[in-house]
Tab-separated table of N, CA, C and O in Angstrom:
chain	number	residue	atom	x	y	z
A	1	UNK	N	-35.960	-8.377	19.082
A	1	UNK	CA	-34.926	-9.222	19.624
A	1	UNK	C	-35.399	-9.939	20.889
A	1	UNK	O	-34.961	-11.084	20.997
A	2	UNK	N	-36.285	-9.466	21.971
A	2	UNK	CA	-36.667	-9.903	22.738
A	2	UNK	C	-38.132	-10.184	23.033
A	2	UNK	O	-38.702	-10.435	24.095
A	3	UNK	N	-38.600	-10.063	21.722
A	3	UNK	CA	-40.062	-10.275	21.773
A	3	UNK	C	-40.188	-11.989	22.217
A	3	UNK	O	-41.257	-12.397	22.670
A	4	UNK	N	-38.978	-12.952	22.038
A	4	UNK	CA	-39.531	-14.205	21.980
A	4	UNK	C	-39.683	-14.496	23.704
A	4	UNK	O	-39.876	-15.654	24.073
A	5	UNK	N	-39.600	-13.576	24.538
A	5	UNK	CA	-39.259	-13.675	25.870
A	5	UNK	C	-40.811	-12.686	26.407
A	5	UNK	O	-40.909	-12.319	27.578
A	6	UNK	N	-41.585	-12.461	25.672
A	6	UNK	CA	-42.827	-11.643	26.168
A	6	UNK	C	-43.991	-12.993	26.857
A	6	UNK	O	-44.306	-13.140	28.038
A	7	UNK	N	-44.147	-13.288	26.434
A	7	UNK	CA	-45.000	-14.726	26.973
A	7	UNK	C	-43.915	-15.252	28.157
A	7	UNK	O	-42.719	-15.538	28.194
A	8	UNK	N	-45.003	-15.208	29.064
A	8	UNK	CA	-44.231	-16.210	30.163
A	8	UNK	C	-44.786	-17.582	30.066
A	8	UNK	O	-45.924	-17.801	29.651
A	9	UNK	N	-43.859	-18.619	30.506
A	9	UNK	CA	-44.372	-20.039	30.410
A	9	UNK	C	-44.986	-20.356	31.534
A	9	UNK	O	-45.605	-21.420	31.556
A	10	UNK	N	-44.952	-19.433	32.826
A	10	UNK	CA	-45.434	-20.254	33.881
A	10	UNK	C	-46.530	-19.055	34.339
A	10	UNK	O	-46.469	-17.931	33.841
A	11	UNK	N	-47.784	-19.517	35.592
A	11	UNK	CA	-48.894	-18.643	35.976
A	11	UNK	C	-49.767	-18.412	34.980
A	11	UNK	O	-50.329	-17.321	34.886
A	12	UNK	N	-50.086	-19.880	33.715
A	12	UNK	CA	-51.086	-19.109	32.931
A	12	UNK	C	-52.127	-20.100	34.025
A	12	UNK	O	-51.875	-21.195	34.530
A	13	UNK	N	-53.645	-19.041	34.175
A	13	UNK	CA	-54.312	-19.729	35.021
A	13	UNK	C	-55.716	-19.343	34.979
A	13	UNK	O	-55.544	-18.289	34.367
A	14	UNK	N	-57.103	-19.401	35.183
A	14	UNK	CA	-58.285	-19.401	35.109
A	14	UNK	C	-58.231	-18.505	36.490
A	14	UNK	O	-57.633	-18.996	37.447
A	15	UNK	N	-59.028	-16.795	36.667
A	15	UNK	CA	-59.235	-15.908	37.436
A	15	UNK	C	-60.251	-16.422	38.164
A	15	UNK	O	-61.291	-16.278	37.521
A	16	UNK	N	-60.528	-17.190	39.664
A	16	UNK	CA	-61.545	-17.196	40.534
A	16	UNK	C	-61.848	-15.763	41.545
A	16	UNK	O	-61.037	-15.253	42.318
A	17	UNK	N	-63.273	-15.307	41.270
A	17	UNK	CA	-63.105	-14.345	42.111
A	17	UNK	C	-64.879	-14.659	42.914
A	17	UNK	O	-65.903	-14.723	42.233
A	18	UNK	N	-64.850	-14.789	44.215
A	18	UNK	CA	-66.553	-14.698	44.711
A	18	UNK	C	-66.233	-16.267	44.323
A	18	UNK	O	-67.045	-16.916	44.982
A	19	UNK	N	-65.615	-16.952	43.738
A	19	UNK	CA	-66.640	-18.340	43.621
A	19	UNK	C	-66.684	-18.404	41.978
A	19	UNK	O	-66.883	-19.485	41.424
A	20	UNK	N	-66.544	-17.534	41.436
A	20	UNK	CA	-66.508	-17.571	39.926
A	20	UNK	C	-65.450	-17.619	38.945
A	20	UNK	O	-64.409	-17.134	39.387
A	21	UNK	N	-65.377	-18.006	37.864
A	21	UNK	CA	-64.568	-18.084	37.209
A	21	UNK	C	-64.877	-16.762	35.834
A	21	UNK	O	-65.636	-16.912	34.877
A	22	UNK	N	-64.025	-15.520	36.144
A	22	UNK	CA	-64.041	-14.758	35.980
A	22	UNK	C	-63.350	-13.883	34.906
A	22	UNK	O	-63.478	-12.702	34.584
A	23	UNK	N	-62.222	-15.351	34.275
A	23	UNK	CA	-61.335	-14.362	32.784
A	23	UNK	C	-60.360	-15.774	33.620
A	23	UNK	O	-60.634	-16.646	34.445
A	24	UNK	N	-58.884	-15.271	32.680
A	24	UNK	CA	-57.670	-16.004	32.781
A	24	UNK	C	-56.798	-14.950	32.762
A	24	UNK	O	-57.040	-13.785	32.448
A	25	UNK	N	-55.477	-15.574	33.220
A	25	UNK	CA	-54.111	-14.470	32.949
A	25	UNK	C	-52.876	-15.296	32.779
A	25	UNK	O	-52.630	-16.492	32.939
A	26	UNK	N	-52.257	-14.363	32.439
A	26	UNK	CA	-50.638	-15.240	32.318
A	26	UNK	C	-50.005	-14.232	32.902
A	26	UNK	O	-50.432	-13.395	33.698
A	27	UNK	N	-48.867	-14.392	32.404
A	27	UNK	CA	-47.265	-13.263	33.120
A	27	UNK	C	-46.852	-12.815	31.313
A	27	UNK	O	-46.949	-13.397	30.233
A	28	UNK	N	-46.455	-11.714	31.696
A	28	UNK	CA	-45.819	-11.130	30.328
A	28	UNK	C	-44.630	-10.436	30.679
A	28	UNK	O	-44.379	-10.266	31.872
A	29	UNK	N	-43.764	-9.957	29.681
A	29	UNK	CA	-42.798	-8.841	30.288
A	29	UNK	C	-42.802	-8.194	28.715
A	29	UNK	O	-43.303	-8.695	27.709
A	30	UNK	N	-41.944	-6.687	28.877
A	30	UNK	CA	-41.946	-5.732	27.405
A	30	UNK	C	-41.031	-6.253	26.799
A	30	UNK	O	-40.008	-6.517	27.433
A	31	UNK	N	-41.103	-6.533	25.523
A	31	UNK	CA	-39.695	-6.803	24.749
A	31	UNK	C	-38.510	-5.838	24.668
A	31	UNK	O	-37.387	-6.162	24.284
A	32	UNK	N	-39.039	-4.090	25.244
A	32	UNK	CA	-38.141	-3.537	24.405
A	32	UNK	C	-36.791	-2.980	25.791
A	32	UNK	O	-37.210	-2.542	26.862
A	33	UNK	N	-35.639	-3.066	25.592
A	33	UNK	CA	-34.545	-3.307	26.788
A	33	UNK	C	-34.180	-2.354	27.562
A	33	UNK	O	-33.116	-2.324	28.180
A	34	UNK	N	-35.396	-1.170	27.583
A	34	UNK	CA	-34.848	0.123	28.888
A	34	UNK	C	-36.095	0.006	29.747
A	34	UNK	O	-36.067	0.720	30.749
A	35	UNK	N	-37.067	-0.658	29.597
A	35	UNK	CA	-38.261	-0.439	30.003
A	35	UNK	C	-39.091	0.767	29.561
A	35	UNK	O	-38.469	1.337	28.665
A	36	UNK	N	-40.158	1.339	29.809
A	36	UNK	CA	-40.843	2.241	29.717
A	36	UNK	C	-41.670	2.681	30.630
A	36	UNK	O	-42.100	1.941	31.514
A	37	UNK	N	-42.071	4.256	30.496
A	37	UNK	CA	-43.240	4.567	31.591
A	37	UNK	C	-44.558	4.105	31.210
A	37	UNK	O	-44.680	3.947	29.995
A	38	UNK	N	-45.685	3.817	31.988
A	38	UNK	CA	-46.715	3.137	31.332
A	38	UNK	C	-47.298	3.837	30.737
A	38	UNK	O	-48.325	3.159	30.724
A	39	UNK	N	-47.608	4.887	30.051
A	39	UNK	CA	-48.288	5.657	29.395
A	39	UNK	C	-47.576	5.419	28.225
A	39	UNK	O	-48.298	5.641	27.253
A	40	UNK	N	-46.375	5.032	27.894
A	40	UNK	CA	-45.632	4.818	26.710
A	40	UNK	C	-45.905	3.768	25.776
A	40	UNK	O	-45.494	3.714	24.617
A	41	UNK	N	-46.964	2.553	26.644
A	41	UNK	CA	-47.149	1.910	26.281
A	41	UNK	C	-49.059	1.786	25.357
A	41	UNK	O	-50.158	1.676	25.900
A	42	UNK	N	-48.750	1.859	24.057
A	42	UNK	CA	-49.853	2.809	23.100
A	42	UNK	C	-50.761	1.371	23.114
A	42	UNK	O	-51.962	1.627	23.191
A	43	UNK	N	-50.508	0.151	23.065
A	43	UNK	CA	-51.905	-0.709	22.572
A	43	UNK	C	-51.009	-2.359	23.358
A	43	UNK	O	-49.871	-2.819	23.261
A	44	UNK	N	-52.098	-2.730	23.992
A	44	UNK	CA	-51.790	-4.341	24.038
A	44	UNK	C	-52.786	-5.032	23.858
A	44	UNK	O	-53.891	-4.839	24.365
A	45	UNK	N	-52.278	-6.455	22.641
A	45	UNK	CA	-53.554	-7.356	22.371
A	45	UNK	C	-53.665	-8.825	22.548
A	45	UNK	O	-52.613	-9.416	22.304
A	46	UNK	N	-54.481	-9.432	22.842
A	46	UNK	CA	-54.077	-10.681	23.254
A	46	UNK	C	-55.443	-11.382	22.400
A	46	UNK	O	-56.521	-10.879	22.087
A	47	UNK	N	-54.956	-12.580	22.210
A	47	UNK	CA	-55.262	-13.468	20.780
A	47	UNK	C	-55.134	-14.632	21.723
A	47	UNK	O	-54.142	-14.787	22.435
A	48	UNK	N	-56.296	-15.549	21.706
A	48	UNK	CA	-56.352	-16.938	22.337
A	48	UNK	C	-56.805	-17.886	21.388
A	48	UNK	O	-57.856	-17.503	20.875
A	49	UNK	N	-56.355	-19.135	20.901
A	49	UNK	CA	-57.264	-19.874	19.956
A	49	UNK	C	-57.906	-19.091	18.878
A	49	UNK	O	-59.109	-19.069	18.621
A	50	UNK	N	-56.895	-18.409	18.240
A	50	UNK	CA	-57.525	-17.456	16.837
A	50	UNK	C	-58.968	-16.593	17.215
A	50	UNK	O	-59.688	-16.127	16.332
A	51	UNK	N	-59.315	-16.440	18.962
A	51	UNK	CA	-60.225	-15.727	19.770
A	51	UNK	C	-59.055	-14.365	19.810
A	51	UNK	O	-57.914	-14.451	20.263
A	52	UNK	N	-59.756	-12.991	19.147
A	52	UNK	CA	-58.896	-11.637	19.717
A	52	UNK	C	-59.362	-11.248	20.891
A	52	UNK	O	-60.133	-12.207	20.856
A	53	UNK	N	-59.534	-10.913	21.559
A	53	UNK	CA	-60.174	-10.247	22.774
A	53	UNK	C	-59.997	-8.575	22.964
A	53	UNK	O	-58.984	-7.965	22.619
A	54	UNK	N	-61.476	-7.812	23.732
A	54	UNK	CA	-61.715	-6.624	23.098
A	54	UNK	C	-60.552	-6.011	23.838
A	54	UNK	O	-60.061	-6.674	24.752
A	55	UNK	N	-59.926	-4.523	23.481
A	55	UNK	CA	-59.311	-3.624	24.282
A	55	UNK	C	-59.931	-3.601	25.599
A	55	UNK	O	-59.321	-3.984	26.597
A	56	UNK	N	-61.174	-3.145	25.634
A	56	UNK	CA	-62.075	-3.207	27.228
A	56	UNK	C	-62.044	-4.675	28.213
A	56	UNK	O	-62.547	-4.755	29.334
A	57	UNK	N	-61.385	-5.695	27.549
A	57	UNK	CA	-61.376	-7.082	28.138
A	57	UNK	C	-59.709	-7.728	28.889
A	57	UNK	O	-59.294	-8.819	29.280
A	58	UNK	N	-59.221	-6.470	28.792
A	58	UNK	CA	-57.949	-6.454	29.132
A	58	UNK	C	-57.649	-5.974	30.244
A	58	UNK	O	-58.443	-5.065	30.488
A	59	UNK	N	-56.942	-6.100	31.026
A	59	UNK	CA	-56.307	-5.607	32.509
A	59	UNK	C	-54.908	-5.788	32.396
A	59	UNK	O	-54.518	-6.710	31.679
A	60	UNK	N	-54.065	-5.055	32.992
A	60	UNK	CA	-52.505	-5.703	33.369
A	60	UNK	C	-52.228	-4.681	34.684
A	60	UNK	O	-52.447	-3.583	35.195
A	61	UNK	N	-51.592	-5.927	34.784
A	61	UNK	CA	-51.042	-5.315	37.111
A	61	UNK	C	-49.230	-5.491	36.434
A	61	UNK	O	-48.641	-6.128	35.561
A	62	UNK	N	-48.918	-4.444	37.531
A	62	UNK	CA	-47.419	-3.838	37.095
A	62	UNK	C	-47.240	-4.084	39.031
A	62	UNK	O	-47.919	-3.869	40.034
A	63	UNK	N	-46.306	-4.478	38.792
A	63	UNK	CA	-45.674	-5.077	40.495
A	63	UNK	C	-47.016	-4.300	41.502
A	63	UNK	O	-46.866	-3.355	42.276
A	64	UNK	N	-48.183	-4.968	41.224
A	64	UNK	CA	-49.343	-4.736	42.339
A	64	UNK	C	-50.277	-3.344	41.652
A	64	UNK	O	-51.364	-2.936	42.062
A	65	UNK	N	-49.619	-2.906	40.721
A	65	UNK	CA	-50.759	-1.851	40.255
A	65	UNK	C	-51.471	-2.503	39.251
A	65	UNK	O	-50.889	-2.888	38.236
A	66	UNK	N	-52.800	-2.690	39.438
A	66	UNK	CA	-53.781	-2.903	38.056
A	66	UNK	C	-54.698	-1.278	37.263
A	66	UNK	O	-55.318	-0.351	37.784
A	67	UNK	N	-54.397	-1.571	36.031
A	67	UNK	CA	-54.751	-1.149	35.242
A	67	UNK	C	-55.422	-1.483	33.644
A	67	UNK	O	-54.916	-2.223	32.801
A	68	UNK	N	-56.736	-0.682	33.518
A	68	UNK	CA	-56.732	-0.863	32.408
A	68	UNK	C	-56.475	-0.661	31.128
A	68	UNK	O	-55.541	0.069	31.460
A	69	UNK	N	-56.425	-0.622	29.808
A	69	UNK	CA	-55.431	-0.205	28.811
A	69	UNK	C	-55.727	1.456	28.789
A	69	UNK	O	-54.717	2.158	28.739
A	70	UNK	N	-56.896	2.067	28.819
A	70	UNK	CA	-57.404	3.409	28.955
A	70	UNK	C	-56.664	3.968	29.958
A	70	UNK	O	-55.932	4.894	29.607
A	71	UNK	N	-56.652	3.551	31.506
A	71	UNK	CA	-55.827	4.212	32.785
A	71	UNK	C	-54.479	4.414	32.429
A	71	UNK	O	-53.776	5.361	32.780
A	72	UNK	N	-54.086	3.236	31.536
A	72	UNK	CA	-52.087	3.394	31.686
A	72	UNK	C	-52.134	4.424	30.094
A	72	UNK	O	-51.033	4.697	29.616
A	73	UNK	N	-52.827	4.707	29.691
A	73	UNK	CA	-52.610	5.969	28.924
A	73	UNK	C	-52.431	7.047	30.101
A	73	UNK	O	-51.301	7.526	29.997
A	74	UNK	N	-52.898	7.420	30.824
A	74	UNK	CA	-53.026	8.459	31.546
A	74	UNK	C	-51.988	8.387	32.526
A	74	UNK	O	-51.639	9.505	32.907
A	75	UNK	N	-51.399	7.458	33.042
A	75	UNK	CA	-50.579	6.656	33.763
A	75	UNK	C	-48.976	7.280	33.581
A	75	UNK	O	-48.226	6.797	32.733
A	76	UNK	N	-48.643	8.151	34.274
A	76	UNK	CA	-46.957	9.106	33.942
A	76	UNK	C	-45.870	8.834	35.132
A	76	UNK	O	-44.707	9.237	35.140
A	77	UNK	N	-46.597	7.968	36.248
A	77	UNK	CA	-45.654	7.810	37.670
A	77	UNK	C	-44.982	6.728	37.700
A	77	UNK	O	-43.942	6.679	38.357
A	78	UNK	N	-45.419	5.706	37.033
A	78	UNK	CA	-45.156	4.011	36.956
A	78	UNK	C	-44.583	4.086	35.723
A	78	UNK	O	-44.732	4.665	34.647
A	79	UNK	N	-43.421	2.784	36.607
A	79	UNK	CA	-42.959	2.286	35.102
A	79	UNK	C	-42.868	0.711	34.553
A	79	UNK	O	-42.581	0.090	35.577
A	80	UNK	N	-42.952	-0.115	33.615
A	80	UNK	CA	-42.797	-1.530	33.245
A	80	UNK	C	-41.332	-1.479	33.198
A	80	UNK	O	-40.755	-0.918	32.266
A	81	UNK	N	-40.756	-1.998	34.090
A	81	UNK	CA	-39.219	-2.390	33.852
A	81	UNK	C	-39.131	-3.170	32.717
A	81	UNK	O	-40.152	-3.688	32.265
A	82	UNK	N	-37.518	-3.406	31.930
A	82	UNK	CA	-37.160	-4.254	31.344
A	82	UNK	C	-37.021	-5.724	32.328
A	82	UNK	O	-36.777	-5.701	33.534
A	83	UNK	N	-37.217	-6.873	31.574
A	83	UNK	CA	-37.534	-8.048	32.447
A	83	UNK	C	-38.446	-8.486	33.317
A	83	UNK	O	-38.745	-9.618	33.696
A	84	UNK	N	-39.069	-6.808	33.723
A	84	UNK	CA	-40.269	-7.127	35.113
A	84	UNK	C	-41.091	-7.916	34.258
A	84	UNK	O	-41.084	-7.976	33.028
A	85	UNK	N	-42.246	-8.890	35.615
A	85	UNK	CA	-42.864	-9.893	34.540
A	85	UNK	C	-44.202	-9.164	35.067
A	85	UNK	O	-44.392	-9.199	36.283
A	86	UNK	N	-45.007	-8.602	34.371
A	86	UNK	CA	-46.573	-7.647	34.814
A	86	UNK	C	-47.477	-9.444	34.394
A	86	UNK	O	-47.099	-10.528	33.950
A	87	UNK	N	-48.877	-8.801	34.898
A	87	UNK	CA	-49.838	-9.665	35.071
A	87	UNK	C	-50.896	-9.510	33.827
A	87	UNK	O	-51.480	-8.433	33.945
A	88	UNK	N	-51.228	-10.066	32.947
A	88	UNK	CA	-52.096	-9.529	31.957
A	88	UNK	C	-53.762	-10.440	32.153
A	88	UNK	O	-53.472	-11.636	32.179
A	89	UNK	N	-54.722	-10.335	32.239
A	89	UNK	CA	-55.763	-10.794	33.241
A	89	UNK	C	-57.087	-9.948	31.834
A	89	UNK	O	-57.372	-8.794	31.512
A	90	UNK	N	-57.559	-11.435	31.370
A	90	UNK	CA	-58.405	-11.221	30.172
A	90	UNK	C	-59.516	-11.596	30.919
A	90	UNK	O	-59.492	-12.544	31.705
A	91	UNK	N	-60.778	-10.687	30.649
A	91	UNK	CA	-62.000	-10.881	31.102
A	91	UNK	C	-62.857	-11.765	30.397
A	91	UNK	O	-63.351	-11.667	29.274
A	92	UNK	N	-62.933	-12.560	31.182
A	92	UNK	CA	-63.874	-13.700	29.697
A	92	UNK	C	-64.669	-14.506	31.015
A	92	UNK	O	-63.986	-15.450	31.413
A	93	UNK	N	-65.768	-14.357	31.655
A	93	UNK	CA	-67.157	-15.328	32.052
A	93	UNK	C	-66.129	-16.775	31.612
A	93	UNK	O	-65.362	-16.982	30.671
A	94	UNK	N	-66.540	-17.569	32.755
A	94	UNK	CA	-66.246	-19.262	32.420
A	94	UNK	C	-64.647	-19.786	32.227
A	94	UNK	O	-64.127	-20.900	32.303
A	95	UNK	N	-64.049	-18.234	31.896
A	95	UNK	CA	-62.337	-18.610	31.424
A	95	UNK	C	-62.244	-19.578	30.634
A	95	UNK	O	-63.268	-19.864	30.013
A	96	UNK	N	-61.363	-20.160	30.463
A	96	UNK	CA	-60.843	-20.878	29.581
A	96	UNK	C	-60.646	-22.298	30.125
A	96	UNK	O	-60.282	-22.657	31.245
A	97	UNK	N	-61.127	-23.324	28.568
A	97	UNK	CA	-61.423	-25.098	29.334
A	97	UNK	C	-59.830	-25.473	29.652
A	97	UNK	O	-58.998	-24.831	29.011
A	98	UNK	N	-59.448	-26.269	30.410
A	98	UNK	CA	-58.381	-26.952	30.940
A	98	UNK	C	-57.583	-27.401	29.139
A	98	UNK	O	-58.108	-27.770	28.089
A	99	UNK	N	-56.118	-27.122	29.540
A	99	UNK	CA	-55.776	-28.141	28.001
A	99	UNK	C	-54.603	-27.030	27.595
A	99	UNK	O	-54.102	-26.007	28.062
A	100	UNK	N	-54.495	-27.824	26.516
A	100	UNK	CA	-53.178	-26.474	25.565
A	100	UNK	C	-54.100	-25.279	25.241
A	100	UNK	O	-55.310	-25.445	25.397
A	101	UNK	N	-53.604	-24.002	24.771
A	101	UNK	CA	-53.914	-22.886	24.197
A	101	UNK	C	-53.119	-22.658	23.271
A	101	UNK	O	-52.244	-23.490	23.030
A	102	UNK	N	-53.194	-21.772	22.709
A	102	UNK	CA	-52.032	-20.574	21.733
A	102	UNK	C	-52.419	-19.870	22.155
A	102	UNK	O	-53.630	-19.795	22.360
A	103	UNK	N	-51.406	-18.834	22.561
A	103	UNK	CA	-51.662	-17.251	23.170
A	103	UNK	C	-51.160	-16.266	22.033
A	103	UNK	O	-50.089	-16.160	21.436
A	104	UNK	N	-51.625	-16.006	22.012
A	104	UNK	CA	-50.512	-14.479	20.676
A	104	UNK	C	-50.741	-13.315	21.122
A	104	UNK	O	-51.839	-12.839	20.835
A	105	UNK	N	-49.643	-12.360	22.092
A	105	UNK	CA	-50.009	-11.122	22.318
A	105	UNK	C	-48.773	-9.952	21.537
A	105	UNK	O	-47.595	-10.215	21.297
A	106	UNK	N	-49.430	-8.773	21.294
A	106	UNK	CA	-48.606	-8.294	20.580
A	106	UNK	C	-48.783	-6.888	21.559
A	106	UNK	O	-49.774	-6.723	22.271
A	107	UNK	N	-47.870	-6.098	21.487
A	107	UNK	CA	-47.813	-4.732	21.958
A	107	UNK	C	-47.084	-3.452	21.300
A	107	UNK	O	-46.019	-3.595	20.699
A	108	UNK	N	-47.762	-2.080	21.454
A	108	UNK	CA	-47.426	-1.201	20.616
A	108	UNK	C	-46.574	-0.148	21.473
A	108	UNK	O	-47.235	0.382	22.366
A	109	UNK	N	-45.572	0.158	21.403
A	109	UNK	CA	-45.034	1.046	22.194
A	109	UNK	C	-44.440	2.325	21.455
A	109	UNK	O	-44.066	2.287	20.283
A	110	UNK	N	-44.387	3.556	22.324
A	110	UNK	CA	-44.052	4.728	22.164
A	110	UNK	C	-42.465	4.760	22.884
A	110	UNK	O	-42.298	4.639	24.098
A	111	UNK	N	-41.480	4.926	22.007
A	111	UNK	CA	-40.326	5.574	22.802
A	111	UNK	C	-40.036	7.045	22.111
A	111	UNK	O	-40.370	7.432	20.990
A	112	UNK	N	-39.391	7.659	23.026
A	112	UNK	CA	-39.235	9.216	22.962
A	112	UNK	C	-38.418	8.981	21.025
A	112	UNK	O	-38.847	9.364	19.936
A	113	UNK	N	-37.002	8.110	21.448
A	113	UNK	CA	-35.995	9.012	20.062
A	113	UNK	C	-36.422	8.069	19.303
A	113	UNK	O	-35.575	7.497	18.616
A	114	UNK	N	-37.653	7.694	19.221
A	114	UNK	CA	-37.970	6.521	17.300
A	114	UNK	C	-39.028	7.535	16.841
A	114	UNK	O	-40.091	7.632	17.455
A	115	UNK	N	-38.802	8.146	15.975
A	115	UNK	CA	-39.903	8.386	14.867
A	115	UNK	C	-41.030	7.344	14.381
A	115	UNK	O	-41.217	7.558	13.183
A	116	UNK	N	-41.599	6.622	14.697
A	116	UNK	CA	-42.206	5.677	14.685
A	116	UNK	C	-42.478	4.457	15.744
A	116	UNK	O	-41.714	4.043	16.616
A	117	UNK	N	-43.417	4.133	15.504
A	117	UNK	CA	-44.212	3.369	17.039
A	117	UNK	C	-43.659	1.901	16.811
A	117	UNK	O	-43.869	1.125	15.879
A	118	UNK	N	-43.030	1.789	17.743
A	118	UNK	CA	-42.560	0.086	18.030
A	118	UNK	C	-43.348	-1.028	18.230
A	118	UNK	O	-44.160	-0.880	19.144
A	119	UNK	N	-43.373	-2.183	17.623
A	119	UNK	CA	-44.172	-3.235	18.067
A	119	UNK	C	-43.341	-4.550	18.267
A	119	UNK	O	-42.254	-4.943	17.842
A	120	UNK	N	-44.092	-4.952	18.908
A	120	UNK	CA	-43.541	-6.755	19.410
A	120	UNK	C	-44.628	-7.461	19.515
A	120	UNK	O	-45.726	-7.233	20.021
A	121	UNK	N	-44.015	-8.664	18.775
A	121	UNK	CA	-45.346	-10.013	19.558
A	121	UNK	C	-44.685	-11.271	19.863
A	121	UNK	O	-43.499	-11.515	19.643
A	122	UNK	N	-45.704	-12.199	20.484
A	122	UNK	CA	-44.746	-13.360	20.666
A	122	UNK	C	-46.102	-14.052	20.508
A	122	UNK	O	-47.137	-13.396	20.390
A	123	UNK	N	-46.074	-15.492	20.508
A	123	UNK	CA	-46.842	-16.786	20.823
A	123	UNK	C	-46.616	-17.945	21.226
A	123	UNK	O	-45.681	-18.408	20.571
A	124	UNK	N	-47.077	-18.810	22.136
A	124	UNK	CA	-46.859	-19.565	22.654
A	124	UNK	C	-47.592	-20.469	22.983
A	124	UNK	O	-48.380	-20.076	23.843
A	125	UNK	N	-47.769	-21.849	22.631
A	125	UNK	CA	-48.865	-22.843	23.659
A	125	UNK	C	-48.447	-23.114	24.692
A	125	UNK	O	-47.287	-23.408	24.980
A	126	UNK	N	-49.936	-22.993	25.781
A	126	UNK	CA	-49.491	-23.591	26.971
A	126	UNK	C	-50.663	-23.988	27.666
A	126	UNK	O	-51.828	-23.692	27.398
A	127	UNK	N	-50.167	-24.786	28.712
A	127	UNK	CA	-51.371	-25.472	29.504
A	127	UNK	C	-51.637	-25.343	30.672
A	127	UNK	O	-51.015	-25.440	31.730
A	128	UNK	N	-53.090	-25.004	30.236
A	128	UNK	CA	-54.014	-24.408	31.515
A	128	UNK	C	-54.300	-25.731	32.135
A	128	UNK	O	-54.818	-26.653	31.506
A	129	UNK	N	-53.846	-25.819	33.749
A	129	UNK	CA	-54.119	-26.955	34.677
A	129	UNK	C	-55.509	-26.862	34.671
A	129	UNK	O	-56.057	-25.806	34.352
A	130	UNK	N	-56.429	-28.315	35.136
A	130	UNK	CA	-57.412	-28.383	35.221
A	130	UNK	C	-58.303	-28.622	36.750
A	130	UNK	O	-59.532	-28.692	36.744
């Protein structure tokens, strides 16, 4: 129901770090409406230009905490609010050329009372300033 609200439209942007151009990120939030603790959260994937990108190429910051998909397994103190918008920050050398994209990220979540693992995705084009 709220997966079409996981892609944010605004802050997609090319990571400078040292002088380099170091990956890209956007804003995301969880589709599912109580939030979760981050360890609940079992897999996130992000898809650029029919490009998947690896599990190890992933980062996401939760109001100032960064983590990688391995840490927020382990991760039991923090939580992703419903609506909060986290930072998702793909490692990619050179980032991405100026212009439209398609983003497609999907995510796998654990809640306590489902017998089965929840998923959401969304997609969206958008444009990286140049």
């Amino acid at each position: 129901m709220f997966e079409k609200y996981m892609i944010c439209e605004h802050d997609f942007r090319n990571v400078v770090e040292g002088g380099q151009v170091t990956g890209f990120q956007f804003k995301a939030r969880l589709p599912y409406y109580r939030g979760l603790g981050v360890s609940m959260i079992e897999d996130l994937s992000v898809t650029v230009d029919a490009q998947r990108y690896p599990r190890q190429a992933l980062r996401v910051t939760i109001h100032g905490n960064p983590y990688t998909l391995d840490e927020m397994e382990e991760e039991y103190d923090d939580r992703w609010e419903f609506g909060e918008e986290g930072l998702v920050t793909v490692l990619k050398p050179g980032g991405l050329t100026p212009g439209w994209h398609k983003i497609e990220m999907e995510d796998t979540l654990r809640v306590s009372y489902l017998p089965f693992l929840l998923t959401g995705s969304d997609n969206k084009v958008l444009e990286l300033a140049g």
